[in-house]
CSV table of C-alpha atoms in Angstrom, one decimal:
chain,number,residue,atom,x,y,z
A,1,MET,CA,-2.8,-5.4,7.2
A,2,ALA,CA,-0.6,-2.5,6.2
A,3,GLY,CA,3.0,-3.2,6.7
A,4,ARG,CA,2.7,-7.0,6.9
A,5,PHE,CA,4.6,-7.3,3.6
A,6,ALA,CA,7.9,-5.5,3.1
A,7,PRO,CA,9.6,-5.1,-0.3
A,8,ARG,CA,12.5,-7.4,-1.1
A,9,THR,CA,15.8,-5.7,-1.9
A,10,ALA,CA,16.5,-8.0,-4.8
A,11,ARG,CA,14.5,-7.8,-8.1
A,12,THR,CA,13.0,-11.1,-9.2
A,13,GLY,CA,11.4,-12.2,-12.4
A,14,LEU,CA,10.0,-9.0,-13.7
A,15,PRO,CA,7.6,-8.8,-16.7
A,16,ARG,CA,9.0,-6.7,-19.5
A,17,GLN,CA,7.4,-4.2,-21.8
A,18,SER,CA,8.9,-3.5,-25.3
A,19,PRO,CA,10.6,-0.2,-25.2
A,20,ALA,CA,8.3,1.2,-27.9
A,21,THR,CA,5.2,0.2,-26.1
A,22,ALA,CA,6.5,1.4,-22.8
A,23,ARG,CA,7.2,4.8,-24.1
A,24,GLY,CA,4.2,5.1,-26.4
A,25,GLY,CA,6.2,4.8,-29.6
A,26,ALA,CA,5.1,2.8,-32.6
A,27,ALA,CA,6.0,-0.9,-32.5
A,28,THR,CA,8.2,-0.6,-35.6
A,29,GLY,CA,9.5,2.9,-35.0
A,30,GLY,CA,11.8,2.2,-32.1
A,31,PRO,CA,11.7,3.6,-28.6
A,32,ALA,CA,10.8,7.2,-28.1
A,33,PRO,CA,13.3,9.3,-26.1
A,34,VAL,CA,12.8,9.4,-22.3
A,35,GLU,CA,12.0,12.9,-21.0
A,36,ALA,CA,14.5,14.5,-18.8
A,37,PRO,CA,13.8,13.7,-15.1
A,38,LEU,CA,13.5,16.1,-12.1
A,39,THR,CA,15.6,15.4,-9.0
A,40,ARG,CA,15.6,16.3,-5.4
A,41,GLU,CA,17.6,15.5,-2.3
A,42,TRP,CA,16.1,15.5,1.2
A,43,THR,CA,17.6,15.0,4.7
A,44,PRO,CA,15.1,13.4,7.1
A,45,PRO,CA,15.0,14.6,10.7
A,46,GLY,CA,15.9,11.2,12.0
A,47,PRO,CA,16.7,7.6,11.1
A,48,LEU,CA,14.8,6.4,8.0
A,49,ASP,CA,14.5,2.9,6.7
A,50,LEU,CA,13.1,3.1,3.2
A,51,ARG,CA,12.2,-0.6,3.2
A,52,LEU,CA,10.0,-0.2,6.2
A,53,VAL,CA,8.5,3.1,5.3
A,54,LEU,CA,7.6,2.3,1.7
A,55,GLY,CA,6.8,-1.4,2.2
A,56,PRO,CA,3.0,-0.9,2.7
A,57,LEU,CA,2.7,0.4,-0.9
A,58,ARG,CA,3.8,-2.9,-2.4
A,59,ARG,CA,1.0,-5.4,-3.2
A,60,GLY,CA,3.0,-8.5,-3.6
A,61,VAL,CA,6.3,-9.3,-5.3
A,62,GLY,CA,4.9,-8.8,-8.8
A,63,ASP,CA,3.1,-5.5,-8.1
A,64,PRO,CA,3.3,-3.6,-11.4
A,65,THR,CA,3.3,-0.2,-9.6
A,66,PHE,CA,6.2,-0.9,-7.3
A,67,ARG,CA,9.7,-2.3,-7.7
A,68,THR,CA,13.0,-2.5,-5.9
A,69,THR,CA,16.3,-2.9,-7.7
A,70,ASP,CA,19.7,-4.2,-6.8
A,71,ASP,CA,21.2,-0.7,-6.3
A,72,GLY,CA,18.8,-0.1,-3.4
A,73,SER,CA,16.4,2.0,-5.3
A,74,PHE,CA,12.6,1.9,-4.7
A,75,TRP,CA,10.5,2.7,-7.8
A,76,ARG,CA,6.9,3.8,-7.6
A,77,ALA,CA,4.5,4.4,-10.5
A,78,THR,CA,1.4,6.4,-9.5
A,79,ARG,CA,-1.4,8.7,-10.8
A,80,THR,CA,-1.1,12.1,-9.2
A,81,PRO,CA,-3.4,15.1,-9.4
A,82,ALA,CA,-1.1,16.4,-12.1
A,83,GLY,CA,-1.1,13.2,-14.1
A,84,PRO,CA,1.0,9.9,-14.2
A,85,GLY,CA,4.4,9.9,-12.6
A,86,THR,CA,7.3,7.6,-11.7
A,87,LEU,CA,9.4,8.1,-8.6
A,88,ARG,CA,12.7,6.5,-7.8
A,89,VAL,CA,14.0,6.9,-4.2
A,90,ARG,CA,17.3,5.9,-2.9
A,91,ALA,CA,19.2,6.4,0.4
A,92,LEU,CA,22.6,8.2,0.3
A,93,PRO,CA,25.4,8.2,2.8
A,94,GLY,CA,24.9,10.6,5.7
A,95,GLY,CA,21.2,9.9,6.1
A,96,ARG,CA,20.2,11.8,3.0
A,97,VAL,CA,17.7,10.6,0.4
A,98,THR,CA,17.8,11.3,-3.3
A,99,ALA,CA,14.7,11.1,-5.5
A,100,THR,CA,14.2,11.2,-9.3
A,101,ALA,CA,10.8,11.7,-11.0
A,102,TRP,CA,9.5,11.5,-14.5
A,103,GLY,CA,6.2,12.3,-16.2
A,104,PRO,CA,3.5,15.0,-15.8
A,105,GLY,CA,3.3,14.2,-12.1
A,106,ALA,CA,7.0,14.6,-11.4
A,107,ASP,CA,6.8,18.0,-9.7
A,108,TRP,CA,4.0,16.8,-7.5
A,109,LEU,CA,5.8,13.7,-6.5
A,110,LEU,CA,9.0,15.6,-5.5
A,111,ASP,CA,7.0,18.2,-3.6
A,112,GLN,CA,5.3,15.5,-1.7
A,113,LEU,CA,8.5,13.5,-1.0
A,114,PRO,CA,9.0,14.4,2.6
A,115,GLU,CA,5.3,13.6,3.4
A,116,LEU,CA,5.6,10.3,1.6
A,117,LEU,CA,8.6,9.4,3.7
A,118,GLY,CA,7.0,10.3,7.0
A,119,ALA,CA,8.1,13.9,7.6
A,120,GLY,CA,4.7,14.5,9.2
A,121,ASP,CA,4.9,11.5,11.4
A,122,ASP,CA,5.9,11.7,15.0
A,123,PRO,CA,7.4,8.5,16.3
A,124,ASP,CA,8.1,10.1,19.7
A,125,ALA,CA,4.4,10.3,20.3
A,126,PHE,CA,4.4,6.6,20.9
A,127,GLU,CA,5.1,5.4,24.4
A,128,PRO,CA,5.5,1.6,24.6
A,129,ARG,CA,3.9,0.0,27.6
A,130,HIS,CA,4.9,-3.6,26.8
A,131,ARG,CA,8.4,-5.0,26.6
A,132,LEU,CA,7.7,-6.5,23.1
A,133,LEU,CA,6.8,-3.1,21.7
A,134,ALA,CA,9.7,-1.3,23.4
A,135,LEU,CA,12.1,-3.8,21.9
A,136,ALA,CA,10.5,-3.6,18.5
A,137,ARG,CA,10.8,0.1,18.4
A,138,HIS,CA,14.4,0.0,19.6
A,139,ARG,CA,15.2,-2.5,16.8
A,140,ARG,CA,13.4,-0.5,14.1
A,141,PRO,CA,14.4,3.2,14.6
A,142,GLY,CA,13.9,3.9,10.9
A,143,LEU,CA,10.1,3.2,11.0
A,144,ARG,CA,8.0,6.1,10.0
A,145,LEU,CA,4.4,6.1,8.8
A,146,LEU,CA,4.2,7.1,5.1
A,147,ARG,CA,1.6,9.5,3.7
A,148,THR,CA,0.8,9.4,0.0
A,149,GLY,CA,-1.9,12.0,-0.1
A,150,LEU,CA,-3.7,9.8,-2.7
A,151,VAL,CA,-6.8,7.8,-1.7
A,152,LEU,CA,-7.9,5.9,-4.7
A,153,GLU,CA,-4.6,4.2,-5.3
A,154,SER,CA,-4.8,2.6,-1.9
A,155,LEU,CA,-8.6,2.1,-1.8
A,156,ILE,CA,-8.9,0.0,-4.9
A,157,PRO,CA,-6.3,-2.7,-4.0
A,158,SER,CA,-7.8,-2.7,-0.5
A,159,VAL,CA,-11.2,-3.5,-1.9
A,160,LEU,CA,-9.7,-6.3,-4.0
A,161,GLU,CA,-8.3,-7.7,-0.7
A,162,GLN,CA,-11.7,-8.0,1.0
A,163,LYS,CA,-12.5,-11.6,2.1
A,164,VAL,CA,-10.0,-13.3,-0.1
A,165,THR,CA,-6.4,-14.5,0.3
A,166,THR,CA,-3.6,-12.1,-0.4
A,167,THR,CA,-2.5,-14.3,-3.3
A,168,GLU,CA,-5.9,-13.9,-5.0
A,169,ALA,CA,-6.0,-10.2,-4.3
A,170,TYR,CA,-2.4,-9.5,-5.6
A,171,ARG,CA,-3.1,-11.5,-8.7
A,172,ALA,CA,-6.2,-9.5,-9.4
A,173,TRP,CA,-4.4,-6.2,-8.9
A,174,ARG,CA,-1.6,-7.3,-11.1
A,175,LEU,CA,-3.8,-8.4,-14.0
A,176,LEU,CA,-6.1,-5.4,-13.9
A,177,VAL,CA,-3.3,-2.8,-13.7
A,178,ARG,CA,-1.3,-4.4,-16.5
A,179,ARG,CA,-4.4,-4.8,-18.7
A,180,HIS,CA,-6.1,-1.4,-18.1
A,181,GLY,CA,-3.3,0.8,-16.8
A,182,THR,CA,-0.7,2.7,-18.7
A,183,PRO,CA,3.1,2.1,-18.9
A,184,ALA,CA,4.9,4.3,-16.4
A,185,PRO,CA,6.8,7.4,-17.5
A,186,GLY,CA,10.6,7.3,-17.5
A,187,PRO,CA,13.1,4.5,-18.1
A,188,THR,CA,10.8,1.8,-16.8
A,189,ALA,CA,10.5,-0.6,-19.7
A,190,GLU,CA,12.9,-3.2,-18.1
A,191,LEU,CA,11.1,-2.9,-14.8
A,192,GLY,CA,7.6,-3.5,-16.2
A,193,LEU,CA,6.1,-0.6,-14.2
A,194,TYR,CA,2.6,0.6,-14.9
A,195,VAL,CA,0.4,3.4,-13.6
A,196,MET,CA,-3.0,2.2,-12.4
A,197,PRO,CA,-6.0,3.2,-14.5
A,198,ASP,CA,-7.7,6.6,-14.0
A,199,PRO,CA,-11.3,6.6,-12.7
A,200,ARG,CA,-12.8,6.6,-16.2
A,201,ALA,CA,-10.7,3.6,-17.2
A,202,TRP,CA,-11.7,1.7,-14.1
A,203,ALA,CA,-15.3,2.4,-14.9
A,204,LEU,CA,-14.9,1.0,-18.4
A,205,VAL,CA,-13.5,-2.4,-17.3
A,206,PRO,CA,-16.0,-5.0,-18.6
A,207,SER,CA,-17.5,-7.5,-16.3
A,208,TRP,CA,-15.7,-10.4,-17.9
A,209,GLU,CA,-12.3,-8.8,-17.2
A,210,TRP,CA,-13.2,-8.6,-13.5
A,211,HIS,CA,-14.3,-12.2,-13.7
A,212,ARG,CA,-11.0,-13.3,-15.4
A,213,ALA,CA,-9.0,-11.5,-12.7
A,214,GLY,CA,-11.0,-13.5,-10.0
A,215,VAL,CA,-12.9,-10.5,-8.7
A,216,ASP,CA,-16.5,-11.2,-7.7
A,217,ALA,CA,-19.4,-8.8,-8.4
A,218,LYS,CA,-19.5,-7.5,-4.9
A,219,ARG,CA,-15.9,-6.2,-5.0
A,220,SER,CA,-16.1,-4.9,-8.6
A,221,ASP,CA,-19.3,-3.1,-7.9
A,222,THR,CA,-17.7,-1.4,-4.9
A,223,VAL,CA,-14.8,-0.2,-7.1
A,224,MET,CA,-17.3,1.1,-9.6
A,225,ARG,CA,-19.2,3.0,-6.9
A,226,ALA,CA,-15.9,4.5,-5.6
A,227,VAL,CA,-14.6,5.7,-9.0
A,228,ARG,CA,-17.8,7.5,-9.8
A,229,VAL,CA,-17.1,9.8,-6.8
A,230,ALA,CA,-13.3,9.6,-7.0
A,231,ARG,CA,-12.9,13.4,-6.6
A,232,ARG,CA,-14.9,13.4,-3.4
A,233,LEU,CA,-13.0,10.5,-2.0
A,234,GLU,CA,-9.6,12.1,-2.8
A,235,GLU,CA,-10.7,15.0,-0.5
A,236,ALA,CA,-10.4,12.6,2.4
A,237,ALA,CA,-6.6,12.7,2.2
A,238,GLY,CA,-6.8,16.2,3.8
A,239,MET,CA,-9.3,15.3,6.5
A,240,GLU,CA,-8.8,14.2,10.1
A,241,LEU,CA,-9.2,10.4,10.7
A,242,PRO,CA,-12.9,10.3,11.9
A,243,GLU,CA,-14.1,12.5,9.0
A,244,ALA,CA,-12.0,10.7,6.5
A,245,LYS,CA,-13.3,7.3,7.6
A,246,ALA,CA,-16.9,8.6,7.5
A,247,ARG,CA,-16.3,9.9,3.9
A,248,LEU,CA,-15.0,6.6,2.7
A,249,GLU,CA,-17.6,4.5,4.5
A,250,LEU,CA,-20.5,6.4,2.8
A,251,ILE,CA,-19.7,4.1,-0.2
A,252,PRO,CA,-21.6,0.8,0.1
A,253,GLY,CA,-19.0,-2.0,0.3
A,254,ILE,CA,-16.4,0.1,2.1
A,255,GLY,CA,-16.4,-0.7,5.8
A,256,PRO,CA,-14.0,-0.2,8.7
A,257,TRP,CA,-11.4,-2.7,7.4
A,258,THR,CA,-11.1,-1.1,4.0
A,259,SER,CA,-11.2,2.5,5.2
A,260,ALA,CA,-8.4,1.8,7.8
A,261,GLU,CA,-6.2,0.0,5.3
A,262,THR,CA,-6.6,2.9,2.9
A,263,LEU,CA,-6.1,5.8,5.3
A,264,GLN,CA,-3.0,4.1,6.9
A,265,ARG,CA,-1.4,4.8,3.5
A,266,SER,CA,-3.1,7.9,2.1
A,267,ASN,CA,-3.2,9.9,5.3
A,268,GLY,CA,-0.4,8.3,7.4
A,269,ALA,CA,-3.0,7.9,10.2
A,270,PRO,CA,-1.2,6.5,13.2
A,271,ASP,CA,-4.5,5.5,14.9
A,272,ALA,CA,-6.2,3.8,11.9
A,273,VAL,CA,-6.3,0.4,13.5
A,274,THR,CA,-7.5,-2.4,11.2
A,275,THR,CA,-10.6,-4.2,12.5
A,276,GLY,CA,-12.4,-7.1,10.8
A,277,ASP,CA,-9.1,-8.7,9.8
A,278,TYR,CA,-8.8,-12.5,9.8
A,279,HIS,CA,-5.4,-12.6,11.4
A,280,LEU,CA,-4.6,-9.4,13.2
A,281,PRO,CA,-6.7,-9.8,16.5
A,282,GLY,CA,-5.0,-13.2,17.2
A,283,ILE,CA,-1.6,-11.8,16.5
A,284,VAL,CA,-2.1,-8.8,18.7
A,285,GLY,CA,-3.7,-10.9,21.4
A,286,HIS,CA,-0.9,-13.4,21.3
A,287,ALA,CA,1.8,-10.8,21.4
A,288,LEU,CA,0.4,-8.6,24.2
A,289,ALA,CA,-1.6,-11.1,26.4
A,290,ASP,CA,-0.8,-14.6,25.2
A,291,ASP,CA,-4.3,-14.8,23.9
A,292,ARG,CA,-4.2,-16.3,20.4
A,293,HIS,CA,-8.1,-16.5,20.2
A,294,ALA,CA,-8.5,-12.7,20.7
A,295,ASP,CA,-11.3,-11.0,18.6
A,296,ASP,CA,-11.6,-7.4,17.6
A,297,VAL,CA,-13.1,-6.4,21.0
A,298,ARG,CA,-10.2,-8.0,22.9
A,299,MET,CA,-7.7,-6.5,20.5
A,300,LEU,CA,-9.1,-3.0,20.9
A,301,GLU,CA,-9.0,-3.5,24.7
A,302,LEU,CA,-5.3,-4.4,24.5
A,303,LEU,CA,-4.5,-1.5,22.2
A,304,ALA,CA,-6.5,1.0,24.4
A,305,PRO,CA,-3.3,2.3,26.1
A,306,TYR,CA,-2.0,3.3,22.7
A,307,ALA,CA,-5.0,5.4,21.7
A,308,GLY,CA,-3.9,7.8,19.0
A,309,GLN,CA,-1.1,5.4,18.0
A,310,ARG,CA,-2.8,2.1,17.6
A,311,HIS,CA,-1.8,1.6,14.0
A,312,ARG,CA,1.8,2.1,14.9
A,313,ALA,CA,1.5,-0.4,17.7
A,314,THR,CA,0.2,-3.0,15.3
A,315,ARG,CA,3.0,-2.3,12.8
A,316,LEU,CA,5.6,-2.8,15.6
A,317,ILE,CA,3.9,-6.0,16.7
A,318,LEU,CA,4.0,-7.3,13.1
A,319,LEU,CA,7.6,-6.2,12.7
A,320,SER,CA,8.6,-7.9,16.0
A,321,GLY,CA,8.4,-11.3,14.3
A,322,VAL,CA,6.1,-12.7,17.0
A,323,SER,CA,3.2,-14.6,15.6
A,324,ARG,CA,0.6,-16.9,17.0
A,325,PRO,CA,1.1,-20.6,16.4
A,326,ARG,CA,-0.9,-22.1,13.4
A,327,ARG,CA,-3.3,-24.7,14.7
A,328,GLY,CA,-6.0,-24.6,12.1
A,329,PRO,CA,-6.5,-25.0,8.4
A,330,ARG,CA,-5.4,-22.2,6.1
A,331,MET,CA,-8.0,-20.3,4.0
A,332,THR,CA,-8.3,-22.1,0.7
A,333,PRO,CA,-8.0,-19.7,-2.3
A,334,GLY,CA,-10.9,-19.7,-4.7
A,335,ASP,CA,-10.8,-19.3,-8.5
A,336,ILE,CA,-14.0,-17.8,-9.8
A,337,ALA,CA,-12.3,-17.2,-13.2
A,338,ARG,CA,-12.9,-21.0,-13.9
A,339,LEU,CA,-16.6,-20.8,-13.2
């Protein structure tokens, strides 16, 4: 579920690259100089909580594409249409935001900064009809729905999260990106930031590397099918929600759960409600109707008054801190890498 995991403000146990390797220099020749960054300041139209807005981009504490540091900065390494780029975002006094970017994708990242931070989102379109949602919105005025404009970077980790625990999925993402991605541009050696592989690099990942990362053939095959038509999938970032969902779900292995989890991030879609999730129906049912056994049908009934804003409603429910009591066994992680 998008937004279930928010980034921590403290940096913990980060893997390190050698400076030479991180900047592409020879191992014995010392670090190559870091290129001059580009910068931009932006003032959002209302309250903005960077932790809440950018949190859905983080795939676990050790995500090699996302970091937070003690100075309140949020670091993101990504692959833009212009090439790899690193973005650092930090809040300033007076509600302003400052951003610094490195790499071939720096211009693109700074141009897209307002959209990334929810400039195209309209929180006022949401009308709470339940006390819990009204209270959650009051307590989280800085929540806006981000929009990355990039489909594949959210699609692939969402595929890895299909039918497994988050621990297994985050481990797979971490291992594959570090193994087959590239060190992020800029002063990122100490952070251990990586840019995910491009479509061709994903297509060349051998079967035993997927197996070693704990990814079964069904999920790896889905990724392979997606990267073969990466350009067509990226076009979905500019489509309305129904058309974008239809475009993604043309790929065998991509269903409503995966398309919703992707489009929540790539398109900032406020109505991309996640169905087929193991936990979400029970959480929504418990929060809105004291029905901890709710299924997808019941969840959609409860969210019907929020048509057009159902994803925002589920975000607010998750942020409210209300969760259904645990009365059953937890899902046991598997480990196909040992097979």
